[in-house]
Amino acid sequence: MALTRRRLLEGAAVGTAGLVVGGVAGKALNEGDGGGGGGGGTTNLGGKAQEVINARKLAAEDVTRAVQSFVPPGRGDMDDFYLISSGGHSGQLLVMGVPSMRILKMIGVFTPEAWQGHGFGSDSSEPVILAGTDAKNKRTSPSRGPLTWADTHHPALSETNGEYDGRYAYINDRANGRIAMIDLRDFKTKQILDVPNLESSHGGCFVTPNSEYVHISTMTPTLVDDSDIDKALDNFSKVFRGFSTFLAINPKNGRFDLDRSFQIELPPYTQDLADCGKGESEGYAFINSYNSEMATGGNLEGKESLEIGASKNDYDMLHIINWKKAEEVAKAGKTKQLNGMRVIPLDVAAAEGVLYLAPEPRSPHGVDVAPNGAYMTVAGKLDPHVTVYSMAKVLKAIESKDFEKQDQYGVNILKFDSVVAGRVELGAGPLHTQYDDKGYGYTSLFIESAVAKWSLGEPYHSGDKAFKLVDKLAINYNIGHLCTMEGDTMKPAGKYLVALNKWSIDRFPNVGTLKPQNFQLVDLTGEKMELISDTPIGMAEPHYVQAIRRDRLKGWEVYPPGTNPLTMEKDPDAIELGKEKIERKGNMVEVWASVKRSSFKPDIIRAKLGDKILLHLTNVETAPDATHGFAIPRYNIECSLDAGEVTNVEFTADVKGTFAFYCTEFCSALHLEMQGWLLVS
Ligand code: CUA
């Protein structure tokens, strides 16, 4: 921590120096910065541009940065990439543009979000959130549930042939072992799954190269035997287990298909980051672990704290999983049923060659597979090196049974020297690695607050050019994850890198004691990395992002008329204009209403206290952006209806009075008149 603080202070000093340099702005600009050889476009600026540069005391490099990331009004198409970002503790997903770094949308996922009417009474969102808590199989507080927040960590985009296909995004909940599915046709959440046997999950979220499965694994191991909870931590190695989950994806709609899904039981080593094999390593998956000591803490009970107990061994264990083999083993029925999930028991996984272990420097964090699948880079938080494993060596070692020994669960451990291709010393606190299109890795250095650029081996770089540190860039401050454009795929685009920084301290205007996170955009087009911009994220701590080329996403402009977003099909209760009606059956009042600029029809709904009310609302608009809202005061109901959308709202009229329901989107000049009455007598 002392080291971190010192680095931060050094960083702050550099920042101040930067401001002073800014004072001699215009001069540097006139010398012609060019900004990466664009043909000298910045040297002959017109009068006003130069006046602004002088008045704002901008240096030439500032102007270059501004031009690199500026998007002119009306030119949204100049953002070449979307960032699909974790929304951190907000429980949501962020969509941003690159290089502008503008936040385009916050998608409601695990947490109710009022603008989108997500979780406020609409049948296209509330059931999604409610179904996201499995109160039967998993321990959830009855008085505090259902769960309405999540610590969103790892977005994972669907892939075809190892490239993003722009169809679906998945994101896990670190806190509760859940995962959500977002359809990228309408950028809305369609499903939240409370994954059986997972009490937490961290970075174990990825999609296989042809979207067969989305993977999610435990972080804190799960208690599998609750017969003596007082002694559970003393019997940790016996009563806790990790789980690697392969959730089958329905190819038609992107949803989880539990019947075809399976889990692999793992030793309780605290599995952490995971990545999927591809190319040379297709069919395999890799998961780090950082507590093979199986320490449990207990610092007030006379035991070591977890941070000491979990850092004793020189090595932790890289898990190497043959998921294609696991698929066969599951198909052959060599599974047990556990809370609605097929589970391959640990001894079966070890015996069938589903699971192998390889030593990795202690307390590792990231494991990241290179674009060609030939290398897996592991960064140990307490080791200044990254360790690069060779898939060819792993396969050879498995084939020749070149094992060091077995662990206490009977899992074969490969020899470190037999599977490592190279090690590169990068700096203090390496965490995560991303790749570009030229055979370089970019590793975040948390303690040093920097990004290190280094070279991979064959076929990218050979001889003494391989596995070398080539550049380093200071980051502000405390970088966690980082993301290169399409860097998780078989065909990274390079160009930019986004650093997700935990601390921003002096980078933004003061907004009180809780500071925004800082997303820093870095230019990767030259030999040396160059910082382009800082972007404050003032709504939680995003954990990880993926970047996808803009042209891969084909979002709908409007829904086909009468679409229910939950099914993405025509809702049976969709209506056309003129078909509005109210029917009463017993104590049920059923309403088919049209919604358009600038009226609801019907605009008066009459009910008796205690009646059930079922509203079918159809937005009959066909113009893009013609969204209406529907809110009933005091009933906690708020829906968003995009053009063509249908939503159904069911509630009990249990408060007497007159309630002026209204449209919550400023849709037209007569938006205020878009109002009606619910009378409950
Ligand atoms: Cu519809 Cu305002």
mmCIF file of C-alpha atoms in Angstrom, residues 275-627:
data_model
loop_
_atom_site.group_PDB
_atom_site.id
_atom_site.type_symbol
_atom_site.label_atom_id
_atom_site.label_comp_id
_atom_site.label_asym_id
_atom_site.label_seq_id
_atom_site.Cartn_x
_atom_site.Cartn_y
_atom_site.Cartn_z
ATOM 1 C CA ASP A 275 -10.589 -17.222 -20.504
ATOM 2 C CA CYS A 276 -11.567 -19.443 -23.367
ATOM 3 C CA GLY A 277 -9.214 -21.284 -25.667
ATOM 4 C CA LYS A 278 -9.409 -20.549 -29.387
ATOM 5 C CA GLY A 279 -7.411 -21.464 -32.476
ATOM 6 C CA GLU A 280 -4.646 -23.743 -31.177
ATOM 7 C CA SER A 281 -6.373 -24.067 -27.824
ATOM 8 C CA GLU A 282 -9.968 -24.361 -29.043
ATOM 9 C CA GLY A 283 -11.936 -26.743 -26.869
ATOM 10 C CA TYR A 284 -10.033 -25.740 -23.748
ATOM 11 C CA ALA A 285 -10.684 -23.176 -21.046
ATOM 12 C CA PHE A 286 -8.377 -21.726 -18.424
ATOM 13 C CA ILE A 287 -9.108 -20.516 -14.913
ATOM 14 C CA ASN A 288 -6.760 -19.015 -12.361
ATOM 15 C CA SER A 289 -6.947 -19.684 -8.667
ATOM 16 C CA TYR A 290 -5.361 -17.651 -5.927
ATOM 17 C CA ASN A 291 -5.988 -19.532 -2.714
ATOM 18 C CA SER A 292 -4.727 -23.063 -3.247
ATOM 19 C CA GLU A 293 -3.719 -22.807 0.430
ATOM 20 C CA MET A 294 -7.457 -22.926 1.156
ATOM 21 C CA ALA A 295 -6.970 -20.288 3.836
ATOM 22 C CA THR A 296 -10.138 -19.018 5.497
ATOM 23 C CA GLY A 297 -9.076 -15.973 7.527
ATOM 24 C CA GLY A 298 -10.108 -15.683 11.163
ATOM 25 C CA ASN A 299 -7.943 -12.821 12.350
ATOM 26 C CA LEU A 300 -9.948 -12.272 15.536
ATOM 27 C CA GLU A 301 -10.005 -16.007 16.250
ATOM 28 C CA GLY A 302 -6.216 -16.300 16.486
ATOM 29 C CA LYS A 303 -5.683 -17.269 12.842
ATOM 30 C CA GLU A 304 -3.969 -15.567 9.948
ATOM 31 C CA SER A 305 -5.858 -13.020 7.917
ATOM 32 C CA LEU A 306 -6.883 -14.238 4.477
ATOM 33 C CA GLU A 307 -4.362 -12.044 2.678
ATOM 34 C CA ILE A 308 -1.472 -13.736 4.530
ATOM 35 C CA GLY A 309 -2.899 -17.231 4.571
ATOM 36 C CA ALA A 310 -3.675 -17.167 0.854
ATOM 37 C CA SER A 311 -0.183 -16.005 -0.148
ATOM 38 C CA LYS A 312 1.979 -18.711 1.459
ATOM 39 C CA ASN A 313 2.622 -21.146 -1.362
ATOM 40 C CA ASP A 314 5.059 -20.181 -4.090
ATOM 41 C CA TYR A 315 2.523 -21.387 -6.622
ATOM 42 C CA ASP A 316 -1.201 -21.411 -7.122
ATOM 43 C CA MET A 317 -2.952 -23.532 -9.712
ATOM 44 C CA LEU A 318 -3.897 -22.721 -13.294
ATOM 45 C CA HIS A 319 -6.906 -24.878 -14.163
ATOM 46 C CA ILE A 320 -6.830 -26.319 -17.666
ATOM 47 C CA ILE A 321 -10.252 -27.580 -18.678
ATOM 48 C CA ASN A 322 -10.999 -29.634 -21.770
ATOM 49 C CA TRP A 323 -14.597 -28.528 -22.203
ATOM 50 C CA LYS A 324 -15.190 -30.541 -25.368
ATOM 51 C CA LYS A 325 -14.234 -33.617 -23.361
ATOM 52 C CA ALA A 326 -16.473 -32.421 -20.526
ATOM 53 C CA GLU A 327 -19.326 -32.159 -23.011
ATOM 54 C CA GLU A 328 -18.799 -35.846 -23.959
ATOM 55 C CA VAL A 329 -18.559 -36.915 -20.325
ATOM 56 C CA ALA A 330 -21.805 -35.105 -19.551
ATOM 57 C CA LYS A 331 -23.480 -36.616 -22.605
ATOM 58 C CA ALA A 332 -22.374 -40.073 -21.430
ATOM 59 C CA GLY A 333 -24.264 -39.442 -18.186
ATOM 60 C CA LYS A 334 -21.241 -39.454 -15.890
ATOM 61 C CA THR A 335 -22.799 -36.632 -13.897
ATOM 62 C CA LYS A 336 -24.708 -36.101 -10.693
ATOM 63 C CA GLN A 337 -27.708 -33.812 -10.369
ATOM 64 C CA LEU A 338 -27.178 -30.879 -8.001
ATOM 65 C CA ASN A 339 -29.862 -28.221 -7.623
ATOM 66 C CA GLY A 340 -31.125 -28.660 -11.149
ATOM 67 C CA MET A 341 -27.708 -28.801 -12.794
ATOM 68 C CA ARG A 342 -25.753 -31.715 -14.269
ATOM 69 C CA VAL A 343 -22.416 -31.759 -12.438
ATOM 70 C CA ILE A 344 -19.309 -33.715 -13.427
ATOM 71 C CA PRO A 345 -17.861 -34.762 -10.050
ATOM 72 C CA LEU A 346 -14.281 -33.782 -9.290
ATOM 73 C CA ASP A 347 -12.952 -37.363 -9.317
ATOM 74 C CA VAL A 348 -14.621 -38.011 -12.671
ATOM 75 C CA ALA A 349 -13.210 -34.755 -14.102
ATOM 76 C CA ALA A 350 -9.715 -35.790 -12.961
ATOM 77 C CA ALA A 351 -9.989 -39.378 -14.209
ATOM 78 C CA GLU A 352 -11.542 -38.514 -17.582
ATOM 79 C CA GLY A 353 -8.951 -35.891 -18.501
ATOM 80 C CA VAL A 354 -11.414 -33.016 -18.203
ATOM 81 C CA LEU A 355 -9.325 -31.138 -15.625
ATOM 82 C CA TYR A 356 -5.571 -30.573 -15.274
ATOM 83 C CA LEU A 357 -3.623 -28.157 -13.130
ATOM 84 C CA ALA A 358 -0.393 -26.278 -13.794
ATOM 85 C CA PRO A 359 1.574 -24.269 -11.244
ATOM 86 C CA GLU A 360 1.372 -20.505 -11.652
ATOM 87 C CA PRO A 361 3.227 -17.831 -9.667
ATOM 88 C CA ARG A 362 1.395 -17.140 -6.428
ATOM 89 C CA SER A 363 -1.751 -15.046 -6.179
ATOM 90 C CA PRO A 364 -2.267 -14.655 -9.917
ATOM 91 C CA HIS A 365 -5.032 -12.528 -11.298
ATOM 92 C CA GLY A 366 -5.486 -12.549 -15.043
ATOM 93 C CA VAL A 367 -5.226 -15.449 -17.467
ATOM 94 C CA ASP A 368 -5.583 -14.217 -21.021
ATOM 95 C CA VAL A 369 -5.460 -16.284 -24.190
ATOM 96 C CA ALA A 370 -3.604 -14.763 -27.169
ATOM 97 C CA PRO A 371 -5.518 -14.214 -30.430
ATOM 98 C CA ASN A 372 -4.101 -17.345 -32.098
ATOM 99 C CA GLY A 373 -4.782 -19.403 -28.993
ATOM 100 C CA ALA A 374 -1.155 -20.544 -28.737
ATOM 101 C CA TYR A 375 -0.356 -18.664 -25.542
ATOM 102 C CA MET A 376 -1.993 -18.101 -22.189
ATOM 103 C CA THR A 377 -0.610 -15.179 -20.215
ATOM 104 C CA VAL A 378 -0.829 -15.306 -16.445
ATOM 105 C CA ALA A 379 -0.023 -12.281 -14.326
ATOM 106 C CA GLY A 380 0.810 -12.810 -10.656
ATOM 107 C CA LYS A 381 -0.102 -9.853 -8.481
ATOM 108 C CA LEU A 382 2.931 -10.511 -6.254
ATOM 109 C CA ASP A 383 5.350 -11.285 -9.094
ATOM 110 C CA PRO A 384 6.669 -8.557 -11.458
ATOM 111 C CA HIS A 385 6.620 -10.999 -14.394
ATOM 112 C CA VAL A 386 3.952 -12.265 -16.678
ATOM 113 C CA THR A 387 4.236 -15.993 -17.287
ATOM 114 C CA VAL A 388 3.348 -17.142 -20.779
ATOM 115 C CA TYR A 389 2.164 -20.745 -21.143
ATOM 116 C CA SER A 390 2.381 -22.553 -24.463
ATOM 117 C CA MET A 391 -0.649 -24.534 -25.579
ATOM 118 C CA ALA A 392 1.539 -26.815 -27.694
ATOM 119 C CA LYS A 393 3.579 -27.632 -24.579
ATOM 120 C CA VAL A 394 0.452 -28.174 -22.501
ATOM 121 C CA LEU A 395 -0.952 -30.624 -25.051
ATOM 122 C CA LYS A 396 2.374 -32.455 -25.299
ATOM 123 C CA ALA A 397 2.684 -32.712 -21.517
ATOM 124 C CA ILE A 398 -0.860 -34.084 -21.238
ATOM 125 C CA GLU A 399 -0.260 -36.591 -24.017
ATOM 126 C CA SER A 400 3.023 -37.843 -22.552
ATOM 127 C CA LYS A 401 1.594 -37.818 -19.002
ATOM 128 C CA ASP A 402 4.419 -35.521 -17.944
ATOM 129 C CA PHE A 403 2.951 -34.850 -14.507
ATOM 130 C CA GLU A 404 4.691 -33.497 -11.429
ATOM 131 C CA LYS A 405 2.211 -35.132 -9.059
ATOM 132 C CA GLN A 406 -1.467 -35.124 -8.175
ATOM 133 C CA ASP A 407 -3.137 -32.743 -5.768
ATOM 134 C CA GLN A 408 -5.096 -34.071 -2.775
ATOM 135 C CA TYR A 409 -8.170 -34.477 -4.983
ATOM 136 C CA GLY A 410 -6.366 -36.673 -7.497
ATOM 137 C CA VAL A 411 -6.026 -34.007 -10.196
ATOM 138 C CA ASN A 412 -2.856 -34.273 -12.291
ATOM 139 C CA ILE A 413 -0.473 -31.314 -12.000
ATOM 140 C CA LEU A 414 1.665 -30.540 -15.040
ATOM 141 C CA LYS A 415 5.305 -29.533 -14.572
ATOM 142 C CA PHE A 416 5.839 -25.770 -14.644
ATOM 143 C CA ASP A 417 8.950 -25.984 -16.844
ATOM 144 C CA SER A 418 7.217 -28.294 -19.299
ATOM 145 C CA VAL A 419 4.418 -25.862 -20.114
ATOM 146 C CA VAL A 420 5.917 -22.360 -19.902
ATOM 147 C CA ALA A 421 7.047 -20.641 -23.115
ATOM 148 C CA GLY A 422 8.503 -17.502 -21.589
ATOM 149 C CA ARG A 423 8.433 -14.981 -18.780
ATOM 150 C CA VAL A 424 8.660 -11.222 -19.134
ATOM 151 C CA GLU A 425 9.496 -8.824 -16.316
ATOM 152 C CA LEU A 426 7.069 -5.919 -16.626
ATOM 153 C CA GLY A 427 6.814 -4.106 -13.299
ATOM 154 C CA ALA A 428 4.901 -3.995 -10.035
ATOM 155 C CA GLY A 429 1.511 -5.617 -9.707
ATOM 156 C CA PRO A 430 0.686 -7.051 -13.162
ATOM 157 C CA LEU A 431 -2.994 -7.965 -13.465
ATOM 158 C CA HIS A 432 -4.555 -8.371 -16.894
ATOM 159 C CA THR A 433 -3.364 -8.706 -20.466
ATOM 160 C CA GLN A 434 -4.990 -7.751 -23.744
ATOM 161 C CA TYR A 435 -3.634 -8.144 -27.264
ATOM 162 C CA ASP A 436 -3.465 -6.157 -30.471
ATOM 163 C CA ASP A 437 -3.291 -7.203 -34.115
ATOM 164 C CA LYS A 438 0.513 -7.112 -34.257
ATOM 165 C CA GLY A 439 1.489 -9.691 -31.670
ATOM 166 C CA TYR A 440 1.859 -7.426 -28.648
ATOM 167 C CA GLY A 441 0.418 -7.916 -25.223
ATOM 168 C CA TYR A 442 -0.653 -5.011 -23.018
ATOM 169 C CA THR A 443 -0.596 -5.726 -19.319
ATOM 170 C CA SER A 444 -2.034 -3.534 -16.575
ATOM 171 C CA LEU A 445 0.331 -2.834 -13.681
ATOM 172 C CA PHE A 446 -1.836 -1.959 -10.707
ATOM 173 C CA ILE A 447 0.839 -1.036 -8.167
ATOM 174 C CA GLU A 448 2.919 0.861 -10.676
ATOM 175 C CA SER A 449 -0.119 2.585 -12.270
ATOM 176 C CA ALA A 450 1.075 1.805 -15.780
ATOM 177 C CA VAL A 451 0.421 -0.236 -18.897
ATOM 178 C CA ALA A 452 3.287 -2.389 -20.193
ATOM 179 C CA LYS A 453 3.539 -3.340 -23.859
ATOM 180 C CA TRP A 454 5.448 -6.517 -24.622
ATOM 181 C CA SER A 455 5.974 -8.919 -27.491
ATOM 182 C CA LEU A 456 4.613 -12.432 -27.880
ATOM 183 C CA GLY A 457 6.633 -15.296 -29.382
ATOM 184 C CA GLU A 458 6.206 -17.224 -32.648
ATOM 185 C CA PRO A 459 4.570 -16.644 -35.064
ATOM 186 C CA TYR A 460 4.384 -12.979 -34.074
ATOM 187 C CA HIS A 461 7.971 -12.331 -32.922
ATOM 188 C CA SER A 462 10.966 -14.630 -32.997
ATOM 189 C CA GLY A 463 14.460 -14.894 -31.547
ATOM 190 C CA ASP A 464 15.402 -12.185 -29.064
ATOM 191 C CA LYS A 465 12.455 -10.040 -30.209
ATOM 192 C CA ALA A 466 10.062 -12.432 -28.486
ATOM 193 C CA PHE A 467 8.854 -11.999 -24.919
ATOM 194 C CA LYS A 468 10.376 -8.543 -24.470
ATOM 195 C CA LEU A 469 9.071 -5.435 -22.721
ATOM 196 C CA VAL A 470 8.944 -2.726 -25.408
ATOM 197 C CA ASP A 471 7.070 0.229 -23.906
ATOM 198 C CA LYS A 472 5.409 1.478 -20.760
ATOM 199 C CA LEU A 473 2.828 4.232 -20.224
ATOM 200 C CA ALA A 474 1.965 5.901 -16.895
ATOM 201 C CA ILE A 475 -1.725 5.669 -16.002
ATOM 202 C CA ASN A 476 -3.779 7.833 -13.632
ATOM 203 C CA TYR A 477 -4.227 5.891 -11.370
ATOM 204 C CA ASN A 478 -4.386 2.303 -10.106
ATOM 205 C CA ILE A 479 -5.372 0.502 -13.264
ATOM 206 C CA GLY A 480 -7.408 -2.690 -12.968
ATOM 207 C CA HIS A 481 -8.622 -4.142 -16.230
ATOM 208 C CA LEU A 482 -7.801 -2.825 -19.654
ATOM 209 C CA CYS A 483 -9.304 -3.438 -23.050
ATOM 210 C CA THR A 484 -7.974 -3.299 -26.586
ATOM 211 C CA MET A 485 -10.416 -3.105 -29.472
ATOM 212 C CA GLU A 486 -11.861 -6.602 -29.991
ATOM 213 C CA GLY A 487 -8.866 -7.730 -27.947
ATOM 214 C CA ASP A 488 -10.637 -10.848 -26.667
ATOM 215 C CA THR A 489 -11.215 -12.222 -30.140
ATOM 216 C CA MET A 490 -9.136 -14.093 -32.713
ATOM 217 C CA LYS A 491 -8.865 -10.893 -34.757
ATOM 218 C CA PRO A 492 -8.079 -7.938 -32.498
ATOM 219 C CA ALA A 493 -8.335 -4.535 -34.148
ATOM 220 C CA GLY A 494 -5.597 -2.783 -32.146
ATOM 221 C CA LYS A 495 -5.906 1.020 -32.564
ATOM 222 C CA TYR A 496 -7.030 1.919 -29.044
ATOM 223 C CA LEU A 497 -6.733 0.705 -25.520
ATOM 224 C CA VAL A 498 -9.006 1.687 -22.658
ATOM 225 C CA ALA A 499 -7.555 1.622 -19.143
ATOM 226 C CA LEU A 500 -10.090 1.154 -16.329
ATOM 227 C CA ASN A 501 -8.618 3.065 -13.428
ATOM 228 C CA LYS A 502 -9.790 2.737 -9.867
ATOM 229 C CA TRP A 503 -8.571 6.089 -8.597
ATOM 230 C CA SER A 504 -8.863 9.480 -10.256
ATOM 231 C CA ILE A 505 -7.822 11.804 -7.358
ATOM 232 C CA ASP A 506 -6.817 15.046 -9.116
ATOM 233 C CA ARG A 507 -7.979 14.330 -12.667
ATOM 234 C CA PHE A 508 -11.472 15.827 -12.482
ATOM 235 C CA PRO A 509 -13.243 18.770 -10.848
ATOM 236 C CA ASN A 510 -14.104 18.104 -7.210
ATOM 237 C CA VAL A 511 -17.418 16.333 -6.717
ATOM 238 C CA GLY A 512 -16.999 15.552 -3.056
ATOM 239 C CA THR A 513 -15.477 12.622 -1.257
ATOM 240 C CA LEU A 514 -16.447 9.794 -3.575
ATOM 241 C CA LYS A 515 -14.484 10.304 -6.792
ATOM 242 C CA PRO A 516 -15.403 9.049 -10.252
ATOM 243 C CA GLN A 517 -13.521 6.182 -11.866
ATOM 244 C CA ASN A 518 -11.301 7.145 -14.759
ATOM 245 C CA PHE A 519 -11.455 5.504 -18.191
ATOM 246 C CA GLN A 520 -8.315 6.509 -20.072
ATOM 247 C CA LEU A 521 -8.182 6.155 -23.819
ATOM 248 C CA VAL A 522 -4.763 5.252 -25.225
ATOM 249 C CA ASP A 523 -3.584 5.438 -28.840
ATOM 250 C CA LEU A 524 -1.945 2.171 -29.958
ATOM 251 C CA THR A 525 -1.187 3.115 -33.564
ATOM 252 C CA GLY A 526 2.438 4.138 -32.951
ATOM 253 C CA GLU A 527 5.399 2.257 -31.490
ATOM 254 C CA LYS A 528 4.879 4.078 -28.226
ATOM 255 C CA MET A 529 1.538 4.204 -26.487
ATOM 256 C CA GLU A 530 0.082 7.695 -26.142
ATOM 257 C CA LEU A 531 -2.624 8.907 -23.795
ATOM 258 C CA ILE A 532 -5.591 10.538 -25.565
ATOM 259 C CA SER A 533 -8.253 11.287 -22.964
ATOM 260 C CA ASP A 534 -9.657 10.886 -19.457
ATOM 261 C CA THR A 535 -13.359 10.068 -19.024
ATOM 262 C CA PRO A 536 -14.987 10.181 -15.600
ATOM 263 C CA ILE A 537 -17.413 7.378 -14.834
ATOM 264 C CA GLY A 538 -19.425 8.773 -11.966
ATOM 265 C CA MET A 539 -21.947 6.025 -11.388
ATOM 266 C CA ALA A 540 -20.122 3.015 -9.904
ATOM 267 C CA GLU A 541 -16.892 1.171 -10.540
ATOM 268 C CA PRO A 542 -16.997 -0.561 -13.911
ATOM 269 C CA HIS A 543 -14.900 -3.682 -13.694
ATOM 270 C CA TYR A 544 -14.283 -4.795 -17.232
ATOM 271 C CA VAL A 545 -15.296 -3.854 -20.762
ATOM 272 C CA GLN A 546 -15.238 -5.377 -24.199
ATOM 273 C CA ALA A 547 -14.960 -3.279 -27.346
ATOM 274 C CA ILE A 548 -16.786 -4.251 -30.516
ATOM 275 C CA ARG A 549 -16.607 -2.720 -33.994
ATOM 276 C CA ARG A 550 -19.608 -0.478 -34.625
ATOM 277 C CA ASP A 551 -20.543 -2.152 -37.890
ATOM 278 C CA ARG A 552 -21.005 -5.495 -36.150
ATOM 279 C CA LEU A 553 -23.962 -4.230 -34.138
ATOM 280 C CA LYS A 554 -27.287 -4.091 -35.927
ATOM 281 C CA GLY A 555 -29.605 -2.551 -33.382
ATOM 282 C CA TRP A 556 -33.228 -2.107 -34.385
ATOM 283 C CA GLU A 557 -34.436 1.460 -34.952
ATOM 284 C CA VAL A 558 -38.055 0.544 -34.124
ATOM 285 C CA TYR A 559 -39.834 -2.638 -33.117
ATOM 286 C CA PRO A 560 -41.966 -4.414 -35.689
ATOM 287 C CA PRO A 561 -45.526 -3.303 -34.751
ATOM 288 C CA GLY A 562 -46.834 -4.905 -31.576
ATOM 289 C CA THR A 563 -43.588 -6.474 -30.335
ATOM 290 C CA ASN A 564 -43.202 -7.628 -26.757
ATOM 291 C CA PRO A 565 -39.500 -7.204 -25.901
ATOM 292 C CA LEU A 566 -39.624 -10.185 -23.578
ATOM 293 C CA THR A 567 -40.329 -12.562 -26.468
ATOM 294 C CA MET A 568 -39.196 -10.311 -29.340
ATOM 295 C CA GLU A 569 -42.373 -11.531 -31.036
ATOM 296 C CA LYS A 570 -45.814 -10.075 -31.624
ATOM 297 C CA ASP A 571 -47.669 -9.803 -28.329
ATOM 298 C CA PRO A 572 -51.068 -11.587 -28.433
ATOM 299 C CA ASP A 573 -52.623 -8.488 -26.865
ATOM 300 C CA ALA A 574 -51.115 -5.979 -29.285
ATOM 301 C CA ILE A 575 -53.766 -3.770 -30.875
ATOM 302 C CA GLU A 576 -54.080 -1.455 -33.844
ATOM 303 C CA LEU A 577 -55.539 2.048 -33.664
ATOM 304 C CA GLY A 578 -59.308 1.913 -33.286
ATOM 305 C CA LYS A 579 -59.279 -1.452 -31.490
ATOM 306 C CA GLU A 580 -59.063 0.027 -27.994
ATOM 307 C CA LYS A 581 -61.449 -1.437 -25.412
ATOM 308 C CA ILE A 582 -62.146 -2.064 -21.730
ATOM 309 C CA GLU A 583 -63.666 -5.329 -20.493
ATOM 310 C CA ARG A 584 -64.752 -6.172 -16.987
ATOM 311 C CA LYS A 585 -64.983 -9.818 -15.836
ATOM 312 C CA GLY A 586 -65.854 -10.146 -12.150
ATOM 313 C CA ASN A 587 -63.279 -8.122 -10.286
ATOM 314 C CA MET A 588 -60.853 -8.076 -13.247
ATOM 315 C CA VAL A 589 -60.653 -4.924 -15.368
ATOM 316 C CA GLU A 590 -58.805 -5.613 -18.623
ATOM 317 C CA VAL A 591 -57.754 -2.703 -20.842
ATOM 318 C CA TRP A 592 -56.369 -2.707 -24.386
ATOM 319 C CA ALA A 593 -54.933 0.773 -24.862
ATOM 320 C CA SER A 594 -53.168 2.561 -27.683
ATOM 321 C CA VAL A 595 -50.321 4.928 -26.979
ATOM 322 C CA LYS A 596 -49.332 7.609 -29.469
ATOM 323 C CA ARG A 597 -48.482 11.309 -29.708
ATOM 324 C CA SER A 598 -50.254 12.830 -27.727
ATOM 325 C CA SER A 599 -52.806 10.583 -26.084
ATOM 326 C CA PHE A 600 -53.594 7.355 -24.361
ATOM 327 C CA LYS A 601 -56.837 5.749 -25.486
ATOM 328 C CA PRO A 602 -58.737 5.019 -23.296
ATOM 329 C CA ASP A 603 -57.761 7.927 -21.079
ATOM 330 C CA ILE A 604 -60.171 7.073 -18.261
ATOM 331 C CA ILE A 605 -60.001 3.718 -16.473
ATOM 332 C CA ARG A 606 -62.573 3.050 -13.766
ATOM 333 C CA ALA A 607 -62.044 0.446 -11.043
ATOM 334 C CA LYS A 608 -63.366 -0.540 -7.629
ATOM 335 C CA LEU A 609 -61.069 -0.882 -4.646
ATOM 336 C CA GLY A 610 -59.611 -4.382 -4.706
ATOM 337 C CA ASP A 611 -60.069 -4.930 -8.456
ATOM 338 C CA LYS A 612 -57.321 -6.593 -10.461
ATOM 339 C CA ILE A 613 -56.265 -4.393 -13.356
ATOM 340 C CA LEU A 614 -54.580 -5.752 -16.440
ATOM 341 C CA LEU A 615 -53.354 -3.179 -18.947
ATOM 342 C CA HIS A 616 -52.148 -4.030 -22.460
ATOM 343 C CA LEU A 617 -50.357 -0.970 -23.802
ATOM 344 C CA THR A 618 -49.387 -0.754 -27.472
ATOM 345 C CA ASN A 619 -47.205 2.075 -28.701
ATOM 346 C CA VAL A 620 -48.572 2.355 -32.248
ATOM 347 C CA GLU A 621 -45.844 4.738 -33.428
ATOM 348 C CA THR A 622 -43.528 3.717 -36.253
ATOM 349 C CA ALA A 623 -41.037 6.610 -36.147
ATOM 350 C CA PRO A 624 -37.614 6.033 -34.562
ATOM 351 C CA ASP A 625 -37.268 7.642 -31.121
ATOM 352 C CA ALA A 626 -41.042 8.019 -30.687
ATOM 353 C CA THR A 627 -40.915 6.567 -27.187
#
